[in-house]
GROMACS .gro file of C-alpha atoms in nm:
model
   67
    1MET     CA    1  -1.455  -1.251   1.130
    2ASN     CA    2  -1.424  -0.865   1.177
    3VAL     CA    3  -1.179  -0.764   1.443
    4ASN     CA    4  -1.140  -0.405   1.534
    5HIS     CA    5  -0.817  -0.236   1.636
    6ASN     CA    6  -0.676   0.107   1.637
    7VAL     CA    7  -0.476   0.152   1.335
    8GLY     CA    8  -0.165   0.309   1.432
    9GLU     CA    9   0.040   0.576   1.239
   10ASN     CA   10   0.329   0.313   1.171
   11ASP     CA   11   0.121   0.020   1.081
   12LEU     CA   12   0.256  -0.186   0.801
   13VAL     CA   13   0.086  -0.374   0.511
   14ARG     CA   14   0.306  -0.638   0.348
   15GLU     CA   15   0.340  -0.686  -0.005
   16ASP     CA   16   0.121  -1.001  -0.036
   17SER     CA   17  -0.187  -0.823   0.124
   18LEU     CA   18  -0.108  -0.511  -0.113
   19LEU     CA   19  -0.135  -0.702  -0.399
   20ILE     CA   20  -0.456  -0.870  -0.265
   21ARG     CA   21  -0.583  -0.523  -0.183
   22TYR     CA   22  -0.609  -0.403  -0.543
   23GLY     CA   23  -0.732  -0.713  -0.690
   24GLY     CA   24  -0.445  -0.959  -0.731
   25ILE     CA   25  -0.196  -0.716  -0.930
   26SER     CA   26   0.115  -0.836  -1.004
   27ARG     CA   27   0.461  -0.734  -0.855
   28ARG     CA   28   0.560  -0.563  -1.186
   29THR     CA   29   0.218  -0.338  -1.181
   30LEU     CA   30   0.310  -0.222  -0.844
   31GLY     CA   31   0.639  -0.141  -0.975
   32ARG     CA   32   0.494   0.047  -1.259
   33TRP     CA   33   0.273   0.243  -1.038
   34MET     CA   34   0.556   0.336  -0.799
   35ALA     CA   35   0.756   0.484  -1.100
   36THR     CA   36   0.477   0.672  -1.271
   37LYS     CA   37   0.166   0.705  -1.065
   38GLY     CA   38   0.339   0.842  -0.734
   39PHE     CA   39   0.236   0.527  -0.534
   40PRO     CA   40   0.440   0.520  -0.198
   41ARG     CA   41   0.794   0.378  -0.164
   42PRO     CA   42   0.821   0.059   0.025
   43VAL     CA   43   1.031   0.016   0.363
   44LYS     CA   44   1.241  -0.298   0.422
   45VAL     CA   45   1.161  -0.485   0.703
   46GLY     CA   46   1.388  -0.773   0.752
   47ASN     CA   47   1.365  -0.980   0.432
   48SER     CA   48   1.024  -0.892   0.331
   49VAL     CA   49   0.863  -0.522   0.185
   50SER     CA   50   0.618  -0.354   0.353
   51TRP     CA   51   0.427  -0.038   0.301
   52TYR     CA   52   0.302   0.216   0.590
   53LEU     CA   53  -0.092   0.200   0.574
   54ARG     CA   54  -0.122   0.545   0.642
   55GLU     CA   55   0.056   0.666   0.325
   56ILE     CA   56  -0.150   0.379   0.109
   57GLU     CA   57  -0.475   0.539   0.274
   58GLU     CA   58  -0.351   0.883   0.170
   59TYR     CA   59  -0.279   0.754  -0.186
   60GLU     CA   60  -0.614   0.584  -0.238
   61GLU     CA   61  -0.783   0.918  -0.105
   62ALA     CA   62  -0.597   1.153  -0.346
   63HIS     CA   63  -0.696   0.897  -0.610
   64ARG     CA   64  -1.046   0.906  -0.530
   65LYS     CA   65  -1.110   1.291  -0.502
   66ARG     CA   66  -0.943   1.286  -0.883
   67GLY     CA   67  -1.212   1.055  -1.034
   0.00000   0.00000   0.00000
């Protein structure tokens, strides 16, 4: 089912969704990306970790341009 919604500037992506977005990578791989590849830093929301969707999309766009 496709659901259209307006993506807001502050929309968040939870860690489990982010791991799936990148093909089921591990938390350890994600940590390495943050340390070495300039992957955006997470924000803490209660007991969970999330990322701003806008920052994730900017990161992906920058890496698409690099080839």
